[in-house]
CSV table of C-alpha atoms and ligand atoms in Angstrom, one decimal:
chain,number,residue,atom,x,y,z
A,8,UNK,CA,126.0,99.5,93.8
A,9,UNK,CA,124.8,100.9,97.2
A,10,UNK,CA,121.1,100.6,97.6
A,11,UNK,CA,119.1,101.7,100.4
A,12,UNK,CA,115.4,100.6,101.1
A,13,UNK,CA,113.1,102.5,102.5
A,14,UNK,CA,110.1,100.6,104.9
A,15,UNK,CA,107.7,102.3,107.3
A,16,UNK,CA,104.2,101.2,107.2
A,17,UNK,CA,102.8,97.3,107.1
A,18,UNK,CA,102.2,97.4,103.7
A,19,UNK,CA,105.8,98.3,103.1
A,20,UNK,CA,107.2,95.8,104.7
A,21,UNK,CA,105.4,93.1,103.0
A,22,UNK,CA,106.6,94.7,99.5
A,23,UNK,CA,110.2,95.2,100.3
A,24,UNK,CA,110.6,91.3,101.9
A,25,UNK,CA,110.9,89.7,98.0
A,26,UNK,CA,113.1,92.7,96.9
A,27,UNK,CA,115.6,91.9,99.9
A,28,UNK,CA,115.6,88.4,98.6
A,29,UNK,CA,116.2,89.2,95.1
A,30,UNK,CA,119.1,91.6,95.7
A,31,UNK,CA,120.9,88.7,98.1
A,32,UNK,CA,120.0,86.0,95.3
A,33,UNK,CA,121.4,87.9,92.9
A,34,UNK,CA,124.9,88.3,95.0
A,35,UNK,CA,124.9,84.9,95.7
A,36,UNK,CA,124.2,83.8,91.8
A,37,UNK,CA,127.3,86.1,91.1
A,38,UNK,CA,129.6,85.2,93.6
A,39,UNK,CA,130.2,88.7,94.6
A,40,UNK,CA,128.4,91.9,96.5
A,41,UNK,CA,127.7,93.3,93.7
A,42,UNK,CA,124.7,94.6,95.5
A,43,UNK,CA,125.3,96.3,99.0
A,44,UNK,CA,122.4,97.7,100.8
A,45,UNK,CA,121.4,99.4,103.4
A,46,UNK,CA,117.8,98.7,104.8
A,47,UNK,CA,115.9,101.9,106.5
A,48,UNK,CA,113.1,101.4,108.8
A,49,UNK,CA,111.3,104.9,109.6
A,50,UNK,CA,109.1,103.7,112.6
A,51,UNK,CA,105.8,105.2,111.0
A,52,UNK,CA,104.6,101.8,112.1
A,53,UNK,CA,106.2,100.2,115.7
A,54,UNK,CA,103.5,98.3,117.0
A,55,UNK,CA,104.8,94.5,117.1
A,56,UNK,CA,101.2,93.6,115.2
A,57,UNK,CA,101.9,96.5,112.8
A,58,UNK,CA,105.8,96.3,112.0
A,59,UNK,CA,108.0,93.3,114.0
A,60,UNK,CA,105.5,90.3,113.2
A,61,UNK,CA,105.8,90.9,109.3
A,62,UNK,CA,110.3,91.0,109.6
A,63,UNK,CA,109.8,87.8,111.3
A,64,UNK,CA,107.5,86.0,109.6
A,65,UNK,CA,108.6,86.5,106.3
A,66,UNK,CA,112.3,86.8,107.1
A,67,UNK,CA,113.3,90.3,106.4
A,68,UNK,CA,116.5,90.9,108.1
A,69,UNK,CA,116.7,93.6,110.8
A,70,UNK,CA,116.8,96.9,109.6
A,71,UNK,CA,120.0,98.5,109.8
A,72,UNK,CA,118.6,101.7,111.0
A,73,UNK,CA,115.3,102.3,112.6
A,74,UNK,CA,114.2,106.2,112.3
A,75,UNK,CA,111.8,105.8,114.9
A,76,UNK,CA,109.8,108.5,114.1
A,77,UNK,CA,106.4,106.9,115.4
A,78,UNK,CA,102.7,108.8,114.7
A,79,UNK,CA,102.2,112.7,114.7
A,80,UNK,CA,100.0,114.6,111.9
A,81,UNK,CA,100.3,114.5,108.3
A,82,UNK,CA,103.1,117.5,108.1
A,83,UNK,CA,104.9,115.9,111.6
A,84,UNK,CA,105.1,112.7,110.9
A,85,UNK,CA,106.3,113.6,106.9
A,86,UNK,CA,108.6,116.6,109.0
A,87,UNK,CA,110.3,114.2,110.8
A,88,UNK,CA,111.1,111.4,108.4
A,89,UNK,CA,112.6,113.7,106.3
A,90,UNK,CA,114.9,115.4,109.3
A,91,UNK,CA,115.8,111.7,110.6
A,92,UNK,CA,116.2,110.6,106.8
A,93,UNK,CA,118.5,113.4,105.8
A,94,UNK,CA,121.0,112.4,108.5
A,95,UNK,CA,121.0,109.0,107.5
A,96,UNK,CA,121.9,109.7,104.1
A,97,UNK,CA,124.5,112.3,104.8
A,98,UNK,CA,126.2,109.9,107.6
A,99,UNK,CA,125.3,106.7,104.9
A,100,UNK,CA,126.5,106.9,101.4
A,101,UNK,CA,124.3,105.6,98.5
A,102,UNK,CA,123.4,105.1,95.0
A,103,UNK,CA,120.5,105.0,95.1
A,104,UNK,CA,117.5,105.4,97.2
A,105,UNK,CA,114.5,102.9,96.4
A,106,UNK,CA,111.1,103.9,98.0
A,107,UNK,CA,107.4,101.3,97.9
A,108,UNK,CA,104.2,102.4,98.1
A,109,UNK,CA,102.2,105.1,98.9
A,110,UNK,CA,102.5,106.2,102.7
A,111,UNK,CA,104.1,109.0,104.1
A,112,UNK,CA,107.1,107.2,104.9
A,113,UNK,CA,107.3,106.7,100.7
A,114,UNK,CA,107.1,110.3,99.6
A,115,UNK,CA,109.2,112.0,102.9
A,116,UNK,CA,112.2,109.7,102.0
A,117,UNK,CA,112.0,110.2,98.2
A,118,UNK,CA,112.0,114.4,98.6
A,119,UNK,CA,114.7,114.0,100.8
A,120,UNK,CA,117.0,111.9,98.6
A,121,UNK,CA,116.3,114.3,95.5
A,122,UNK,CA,117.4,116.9,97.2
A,123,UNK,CA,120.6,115.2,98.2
A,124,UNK,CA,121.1,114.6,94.8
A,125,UNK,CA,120.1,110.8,94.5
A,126,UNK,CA,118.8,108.8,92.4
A,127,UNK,CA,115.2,107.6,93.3
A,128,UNK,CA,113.2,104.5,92.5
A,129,UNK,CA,109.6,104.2,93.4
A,130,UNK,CA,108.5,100.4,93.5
A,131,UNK,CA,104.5,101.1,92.9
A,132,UNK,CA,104.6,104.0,90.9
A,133,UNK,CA,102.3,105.6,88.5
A,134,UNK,CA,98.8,104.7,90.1
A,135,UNK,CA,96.4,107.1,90.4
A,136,UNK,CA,93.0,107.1,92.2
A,137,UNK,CA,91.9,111.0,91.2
A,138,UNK,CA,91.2,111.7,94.7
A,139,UNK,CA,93.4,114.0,95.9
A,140,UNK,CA,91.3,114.3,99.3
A,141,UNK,CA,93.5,111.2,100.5
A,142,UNK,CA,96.8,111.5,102.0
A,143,UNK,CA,98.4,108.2,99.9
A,144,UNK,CA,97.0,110.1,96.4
A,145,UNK,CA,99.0,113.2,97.4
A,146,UNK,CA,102.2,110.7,98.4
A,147,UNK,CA,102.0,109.0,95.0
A,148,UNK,CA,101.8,112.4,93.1
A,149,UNK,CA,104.6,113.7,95.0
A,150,UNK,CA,106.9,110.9,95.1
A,151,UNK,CA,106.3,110.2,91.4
A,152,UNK,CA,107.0,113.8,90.4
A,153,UNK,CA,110.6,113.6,92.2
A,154,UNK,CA,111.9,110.2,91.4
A,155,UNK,CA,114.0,108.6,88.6
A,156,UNK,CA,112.4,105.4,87.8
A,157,UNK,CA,109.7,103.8,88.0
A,158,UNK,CA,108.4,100.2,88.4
A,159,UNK,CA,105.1,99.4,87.8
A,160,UNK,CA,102.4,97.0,88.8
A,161,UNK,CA,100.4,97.4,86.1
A,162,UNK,CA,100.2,98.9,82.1
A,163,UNK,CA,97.7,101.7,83.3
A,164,UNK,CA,100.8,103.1,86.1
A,165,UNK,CA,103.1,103.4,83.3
A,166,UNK,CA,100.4,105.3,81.1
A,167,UNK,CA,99.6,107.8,83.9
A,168,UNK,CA,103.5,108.0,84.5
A,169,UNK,CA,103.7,109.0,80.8
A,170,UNK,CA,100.6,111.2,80.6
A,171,UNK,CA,102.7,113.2,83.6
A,172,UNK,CA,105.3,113.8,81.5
A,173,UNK,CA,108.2,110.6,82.6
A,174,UNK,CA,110.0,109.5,79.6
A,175,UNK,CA,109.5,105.7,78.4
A,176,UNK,CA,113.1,104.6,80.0
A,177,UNK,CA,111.8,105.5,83.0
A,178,UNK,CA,109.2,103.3,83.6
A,179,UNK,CA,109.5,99.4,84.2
A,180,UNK,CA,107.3,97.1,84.1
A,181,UNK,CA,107.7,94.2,86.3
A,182,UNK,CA,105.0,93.3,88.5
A,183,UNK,CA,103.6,93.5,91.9
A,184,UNK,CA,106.2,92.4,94.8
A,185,UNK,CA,102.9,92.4,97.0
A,186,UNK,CA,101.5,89.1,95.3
A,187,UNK,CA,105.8,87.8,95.0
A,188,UNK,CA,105.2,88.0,98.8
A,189,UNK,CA,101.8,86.4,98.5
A,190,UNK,CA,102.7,83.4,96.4
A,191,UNK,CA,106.0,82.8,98.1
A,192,UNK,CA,104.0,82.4,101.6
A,193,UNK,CA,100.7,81.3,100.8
A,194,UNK,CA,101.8,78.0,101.4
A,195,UNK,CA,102.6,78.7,105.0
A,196,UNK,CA,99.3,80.7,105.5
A,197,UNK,CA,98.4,79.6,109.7
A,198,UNK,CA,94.8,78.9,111.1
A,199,UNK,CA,94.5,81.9,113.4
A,200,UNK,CA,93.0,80.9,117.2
A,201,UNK,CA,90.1,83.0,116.6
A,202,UNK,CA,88.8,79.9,113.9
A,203,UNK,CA,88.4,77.2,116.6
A,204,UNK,CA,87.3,79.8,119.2
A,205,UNK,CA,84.7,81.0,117.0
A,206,UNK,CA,84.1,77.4,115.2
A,207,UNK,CA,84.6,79.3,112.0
A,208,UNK,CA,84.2,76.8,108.5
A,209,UNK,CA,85.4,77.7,104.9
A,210,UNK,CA,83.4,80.1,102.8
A,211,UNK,CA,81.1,80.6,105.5
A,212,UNK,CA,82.4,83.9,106.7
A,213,UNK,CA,83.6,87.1,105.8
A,214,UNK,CA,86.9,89.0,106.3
A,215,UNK,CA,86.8,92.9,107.0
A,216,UNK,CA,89.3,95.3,107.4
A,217,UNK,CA,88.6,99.4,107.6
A,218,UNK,CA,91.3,101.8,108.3
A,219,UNK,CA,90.7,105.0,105.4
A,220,UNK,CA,90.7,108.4,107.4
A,221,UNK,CA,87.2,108.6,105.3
A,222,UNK,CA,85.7,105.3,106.7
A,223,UNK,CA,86.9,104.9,110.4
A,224,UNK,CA,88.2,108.5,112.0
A,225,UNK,CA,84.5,109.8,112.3
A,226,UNK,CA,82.9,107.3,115.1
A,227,UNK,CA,79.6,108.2,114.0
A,228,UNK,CA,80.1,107.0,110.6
A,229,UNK,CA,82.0,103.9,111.5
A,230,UNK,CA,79.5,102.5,113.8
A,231,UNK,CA,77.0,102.9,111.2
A,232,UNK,CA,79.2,101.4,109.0
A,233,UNK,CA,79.9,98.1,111.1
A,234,UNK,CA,76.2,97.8,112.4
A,235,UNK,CA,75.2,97.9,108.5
A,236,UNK,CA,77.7,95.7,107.3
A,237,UNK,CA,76.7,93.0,110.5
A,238,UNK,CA,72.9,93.1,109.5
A,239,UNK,CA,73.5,92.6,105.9
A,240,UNK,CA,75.8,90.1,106.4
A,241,UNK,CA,74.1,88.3,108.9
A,242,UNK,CA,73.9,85.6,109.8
A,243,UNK,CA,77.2,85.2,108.4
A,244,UNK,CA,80.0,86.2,111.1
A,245,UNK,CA,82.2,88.4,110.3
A,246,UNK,CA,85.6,88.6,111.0
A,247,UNK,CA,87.3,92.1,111.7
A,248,UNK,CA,90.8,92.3,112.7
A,249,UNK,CA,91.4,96.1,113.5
A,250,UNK,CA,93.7,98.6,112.9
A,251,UNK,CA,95.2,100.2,115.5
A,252,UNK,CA,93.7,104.2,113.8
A,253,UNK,CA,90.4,102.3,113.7
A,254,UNK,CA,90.4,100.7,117.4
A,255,UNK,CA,90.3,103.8,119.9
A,256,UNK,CA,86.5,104.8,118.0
A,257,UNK,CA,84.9,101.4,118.8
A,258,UNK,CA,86.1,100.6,121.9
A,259,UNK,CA,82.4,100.2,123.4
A,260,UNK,CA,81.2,98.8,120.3
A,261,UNK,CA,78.9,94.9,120.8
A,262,UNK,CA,77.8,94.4,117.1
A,263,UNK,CA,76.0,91.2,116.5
A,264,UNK,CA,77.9,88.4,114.7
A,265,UNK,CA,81.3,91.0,114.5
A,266,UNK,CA,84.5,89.2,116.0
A,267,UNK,CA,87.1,91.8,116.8
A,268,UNK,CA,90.7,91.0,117.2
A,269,UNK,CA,94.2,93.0,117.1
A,270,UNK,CA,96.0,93.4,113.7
A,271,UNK,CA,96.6,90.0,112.3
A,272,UNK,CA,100.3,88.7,111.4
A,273,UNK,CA,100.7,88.1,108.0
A,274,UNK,CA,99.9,84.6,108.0
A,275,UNK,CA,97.0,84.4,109.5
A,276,UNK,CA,95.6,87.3,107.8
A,277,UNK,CA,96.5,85.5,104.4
A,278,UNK,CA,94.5,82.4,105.7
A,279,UNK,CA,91.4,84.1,106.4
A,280,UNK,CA,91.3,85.8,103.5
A,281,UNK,CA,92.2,82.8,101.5
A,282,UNK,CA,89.0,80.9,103.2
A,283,UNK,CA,86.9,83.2,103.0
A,284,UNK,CA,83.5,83.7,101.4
A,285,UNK,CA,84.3,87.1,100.4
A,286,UNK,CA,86.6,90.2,101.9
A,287,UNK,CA,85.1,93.3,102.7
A,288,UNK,CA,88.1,96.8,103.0
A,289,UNK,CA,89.1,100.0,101.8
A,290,UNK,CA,92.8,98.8,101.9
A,291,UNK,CA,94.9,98.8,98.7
A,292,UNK,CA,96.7,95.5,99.0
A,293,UNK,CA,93.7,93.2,99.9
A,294,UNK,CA,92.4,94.7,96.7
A,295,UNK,CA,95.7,93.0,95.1
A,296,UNK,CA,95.5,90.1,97.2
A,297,UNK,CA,92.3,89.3,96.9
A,298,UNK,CA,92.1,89.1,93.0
A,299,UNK,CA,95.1,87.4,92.7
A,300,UNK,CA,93.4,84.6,95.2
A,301,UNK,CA,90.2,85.1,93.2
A,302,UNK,CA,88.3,85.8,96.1
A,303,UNK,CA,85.5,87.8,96.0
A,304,UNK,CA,86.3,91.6,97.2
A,305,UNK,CA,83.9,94.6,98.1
A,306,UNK,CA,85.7,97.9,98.7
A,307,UNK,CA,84.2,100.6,100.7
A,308,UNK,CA,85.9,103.6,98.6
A,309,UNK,CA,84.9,105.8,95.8
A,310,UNK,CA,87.6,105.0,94.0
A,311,UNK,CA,90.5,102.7,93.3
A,312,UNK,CA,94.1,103.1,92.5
A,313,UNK,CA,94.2,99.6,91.2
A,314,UNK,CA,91.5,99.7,88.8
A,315,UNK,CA,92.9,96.0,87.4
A,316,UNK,CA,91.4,94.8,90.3
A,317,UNK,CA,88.1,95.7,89.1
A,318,UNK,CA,88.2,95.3,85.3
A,319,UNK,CA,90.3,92.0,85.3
A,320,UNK,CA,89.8,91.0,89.0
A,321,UNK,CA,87.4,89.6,91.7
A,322,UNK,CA,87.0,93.5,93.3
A,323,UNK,CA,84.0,95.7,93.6
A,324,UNK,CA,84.1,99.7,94.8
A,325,UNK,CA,80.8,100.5,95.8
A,326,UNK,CA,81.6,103.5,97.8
A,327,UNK,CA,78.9,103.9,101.1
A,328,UNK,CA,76.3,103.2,98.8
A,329,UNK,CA,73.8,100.8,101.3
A,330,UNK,CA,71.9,99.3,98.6
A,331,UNK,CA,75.1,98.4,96.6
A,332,UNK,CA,76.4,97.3,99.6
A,333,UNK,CA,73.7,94.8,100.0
A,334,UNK,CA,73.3,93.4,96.6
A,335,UNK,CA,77.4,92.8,97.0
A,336,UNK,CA,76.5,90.6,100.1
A,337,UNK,CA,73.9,88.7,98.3
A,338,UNK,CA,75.7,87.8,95.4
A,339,UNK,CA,78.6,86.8,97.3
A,340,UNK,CA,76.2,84.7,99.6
A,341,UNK,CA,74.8,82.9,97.3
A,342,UNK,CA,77.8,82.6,95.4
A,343,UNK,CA,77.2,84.2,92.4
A,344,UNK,CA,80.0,86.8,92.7
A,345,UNK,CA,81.8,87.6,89.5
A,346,UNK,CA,84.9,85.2,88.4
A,347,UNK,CA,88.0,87.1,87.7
A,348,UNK,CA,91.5,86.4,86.4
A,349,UNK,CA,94.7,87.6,87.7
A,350,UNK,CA,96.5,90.6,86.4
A,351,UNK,CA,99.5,90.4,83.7
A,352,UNK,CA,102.8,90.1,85.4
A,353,UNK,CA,101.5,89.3,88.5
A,354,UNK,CA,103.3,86.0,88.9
A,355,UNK,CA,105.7,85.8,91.8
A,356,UNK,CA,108.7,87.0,90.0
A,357,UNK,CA,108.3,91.4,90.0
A,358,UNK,CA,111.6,91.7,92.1
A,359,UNK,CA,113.6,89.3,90.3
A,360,UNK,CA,112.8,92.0,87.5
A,361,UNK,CA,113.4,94.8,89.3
A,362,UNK,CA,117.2,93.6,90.7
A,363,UNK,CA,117.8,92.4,87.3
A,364,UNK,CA,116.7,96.1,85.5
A,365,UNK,CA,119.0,97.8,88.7
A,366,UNK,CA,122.0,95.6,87.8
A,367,UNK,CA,121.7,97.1,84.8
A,368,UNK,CA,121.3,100.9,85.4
A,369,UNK,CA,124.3,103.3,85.2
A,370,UNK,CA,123.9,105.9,88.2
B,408,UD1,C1,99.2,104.4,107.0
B,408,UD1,C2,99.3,105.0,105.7
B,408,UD1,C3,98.2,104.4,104.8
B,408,UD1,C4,98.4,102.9,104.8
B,408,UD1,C5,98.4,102.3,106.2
B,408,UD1,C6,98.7,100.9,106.3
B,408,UD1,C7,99.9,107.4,105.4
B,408,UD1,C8,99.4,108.8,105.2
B,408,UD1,N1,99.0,106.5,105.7
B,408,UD1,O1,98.0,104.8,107.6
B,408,UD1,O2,98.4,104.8,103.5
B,408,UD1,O3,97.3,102.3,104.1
B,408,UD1,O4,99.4,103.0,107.0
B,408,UD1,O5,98.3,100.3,107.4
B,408,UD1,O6,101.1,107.1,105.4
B,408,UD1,N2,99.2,103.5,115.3
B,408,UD1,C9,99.5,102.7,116.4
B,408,UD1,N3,100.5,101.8,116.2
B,408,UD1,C10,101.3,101.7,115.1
B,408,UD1,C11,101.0,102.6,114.1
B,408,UD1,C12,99.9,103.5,114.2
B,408,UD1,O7,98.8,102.7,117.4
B,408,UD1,O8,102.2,100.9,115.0
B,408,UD1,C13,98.1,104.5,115.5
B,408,UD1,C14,98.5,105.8,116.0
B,408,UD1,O9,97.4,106.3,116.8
B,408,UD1,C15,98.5,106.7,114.7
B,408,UD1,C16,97.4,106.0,113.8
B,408,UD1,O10,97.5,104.6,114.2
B,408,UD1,O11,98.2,108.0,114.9
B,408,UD1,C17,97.6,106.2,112.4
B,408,UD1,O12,98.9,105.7,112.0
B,408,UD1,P1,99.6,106.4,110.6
B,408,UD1,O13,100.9,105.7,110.3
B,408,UD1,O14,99.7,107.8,110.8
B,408,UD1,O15,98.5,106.1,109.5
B,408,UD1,P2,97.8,104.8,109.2
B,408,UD1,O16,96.3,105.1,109.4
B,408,UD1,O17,98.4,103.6,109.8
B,409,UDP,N1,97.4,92.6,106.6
B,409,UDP,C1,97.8,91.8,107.7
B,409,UDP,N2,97.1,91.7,108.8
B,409,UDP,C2,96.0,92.4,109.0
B,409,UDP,C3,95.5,93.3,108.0
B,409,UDP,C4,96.2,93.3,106.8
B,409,UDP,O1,98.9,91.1,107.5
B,409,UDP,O2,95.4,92.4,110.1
B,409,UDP,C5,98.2,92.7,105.4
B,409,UDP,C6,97.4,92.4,104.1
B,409,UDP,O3,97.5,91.0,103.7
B,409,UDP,C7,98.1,93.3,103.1
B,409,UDP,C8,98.6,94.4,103.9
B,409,UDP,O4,98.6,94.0,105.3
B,409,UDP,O5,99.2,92.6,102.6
B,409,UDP,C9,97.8,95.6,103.6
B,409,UDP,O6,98.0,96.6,104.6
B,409,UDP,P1,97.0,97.8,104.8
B,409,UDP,O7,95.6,97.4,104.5
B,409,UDP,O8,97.3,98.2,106.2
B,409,UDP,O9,97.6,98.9,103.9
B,409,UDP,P2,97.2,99.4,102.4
B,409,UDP,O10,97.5,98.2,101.5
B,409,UDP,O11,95.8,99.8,102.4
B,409,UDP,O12,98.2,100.5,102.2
């Protein structure tokens, strides 16, 4: 079976690592390539913070091809995945496409493999946030309503899969890859050198991370976002590593008790979130991560696609509600946060599943 993996954006690479793993364990287990693929970076992300940090710390192989289609707007950057994609496809025989996620790297690459007449699977799909006023809601719509099967992270993905009209037999089941990359490396989670620097101590700061369109791209809103955050917080520091959308609107920004740094490699990131008091973020993974570490997470959206998070996990969404805000501070300073558990299937093993239900599949 030819296989090829799609990977753009930092979040994709952390979910594709395990898969990658699977499909060479599962050769190896064999004694045969029963498994031959072909792995397709698009260069939405290039940065070394934001893409080559993540293949080297968690052993991802180097991409056979690298798109290198780098930043532009919405209908650019999709525009010229999908040109750059087509090509590859046409010039690289497959099987079968597999896309993760929800960026635009994910939906680009999944229209142009339908309409070569491939077979799609989106790792991820099925959730829904309702807010079609963000890009990734639009991605998850559109990939979903073009691709072949499904595996899901979560019972609620396969019942908005089915309430859009995919058939049972499309939809798996399996588990998050996210958290397989999480508990496989948690282990090896590294003290960043902001911690001595900053003489930071467990459970006596807190982790933020902003990088929504919504949240960071007016500057106005942002820095009233941060100096709220720092006051409320205070005089617990905060630590923010920042992504590169968010860090040309604060450039001149000095907020009290706020420690700034570049995007974090994965291991790091993993250990300041693991020792923290309590994550503040709009991101959609540290929502995953964080409940699966049982850490207490506050999420600066309206609304979430992972709403396990929320009823089963340790996550909040408060939206840019002040006085929500600061009760959420207060409870998670004086440590009276709510407990959560950890979300069905969510165990580690989500790609061994996948591999095995692809072994299976007739194409
Ligand atoms: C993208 C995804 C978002 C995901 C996030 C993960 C879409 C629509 N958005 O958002 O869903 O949560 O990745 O981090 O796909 N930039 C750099 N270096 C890089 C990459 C980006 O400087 O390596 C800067 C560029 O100025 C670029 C901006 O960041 O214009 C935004 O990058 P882009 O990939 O368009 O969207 P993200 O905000 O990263
Ligand atoms: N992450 C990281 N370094 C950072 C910030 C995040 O390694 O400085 C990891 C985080 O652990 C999670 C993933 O990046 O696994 C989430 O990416 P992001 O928030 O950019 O995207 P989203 O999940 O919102 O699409």
């Amino acid at each position: 079976m030819h296989i090829t993996l799609v990977a753009g954006a930092r979040p994709n690479f952390i979910k594709i690592a395990p898969i990658i793993r699977a499909l060479d364990t599962y050769n190896e287990k064999y004694g045969r390539a029963f498994f031959h693929w072909r792995m397709v970076h698009t260069g939405q992300h290039y940065d070394d913070k934001m893409s080559d940090i993540f293949f080297r710390e968690l052993g991802i192989p180097t991409p056979h091809s690298n798109l290198g289609v780098g930043s532009g707007s919405q209908a650019e950057q999709t525009a010229r995945i999908m040109m750059a994609f087509e090509k590859e496809l046409i010039e690289n025989a497959t099987d079968l496409v597999v896309v993760v996620g929800d960026v635009n790297s994910t939906m680009a690459c999944a229209i142009t493999a339908k309409k070569l007449n491939l077979k799609v699977a989106h790792v991820e799909g099925g959730l829904r946030s309702r807010d079609r006023t963000m890009p990734e809601e639009i991605n998850r719509i559109v990939t979903d309503s073009v691709a072949d099967y499904f595996f899901t992270t979560s019972v609620s993905a396969g019942a908005n899969l089915i309430c859009e009209g995919m058939l049972p037999e499309q939809i798996f089941f399996v588990g998050n890859t996210m958290i397989d990359t999480l508990a496989a490396n948690l282990h090896k989670a590294r003290k960043p050198a902001l911690w001595d620097r900053h003489q930071l101590t467990a459970r006596h700061y807190l982790l933020l991370t902003l990088h929504r369109p919504a949240n960071v791209d007016d500057k106005t809103r942002l820095n009233r976002l941060l100096s709220e955050i720092s006051a409320l917080a205070a005089p617990l520091p905060i630590v923010f590593p920042v992504h590169p959308r968010t860090r040309n609107k604060i450039n001149e920004l000095t907020v009290p008790n706020l420690i700034c740094s570049e995007p974090l490699g994965y291991l790091e990131f993993i250990y300041l979130m693991h020792h923290s008091a309590g994550v503040i973020t709009d991101s959609g993974g540290v929502q995953e991560e964080t409940t699966w570490m049982g850490i207490p997470c506050v999420t600066l959206r309206t609304t979430t696609e992972r709403p396990e998070t929320v009823s089963i996990g340790t996550n909040e969404v408060i939206g840019d509600d002040s006085e929500k805000l600061c009760h959420a501070l207060q409870l998670i300073i004086s440590g009276k946060w709510k407990k959560g558990s950890i979300p069905e299937l969510w165990d580690g093993r989500a790609a061994e599943r996948i591999v095995n239900i692809l072994s299976q599949l007739t194409l």
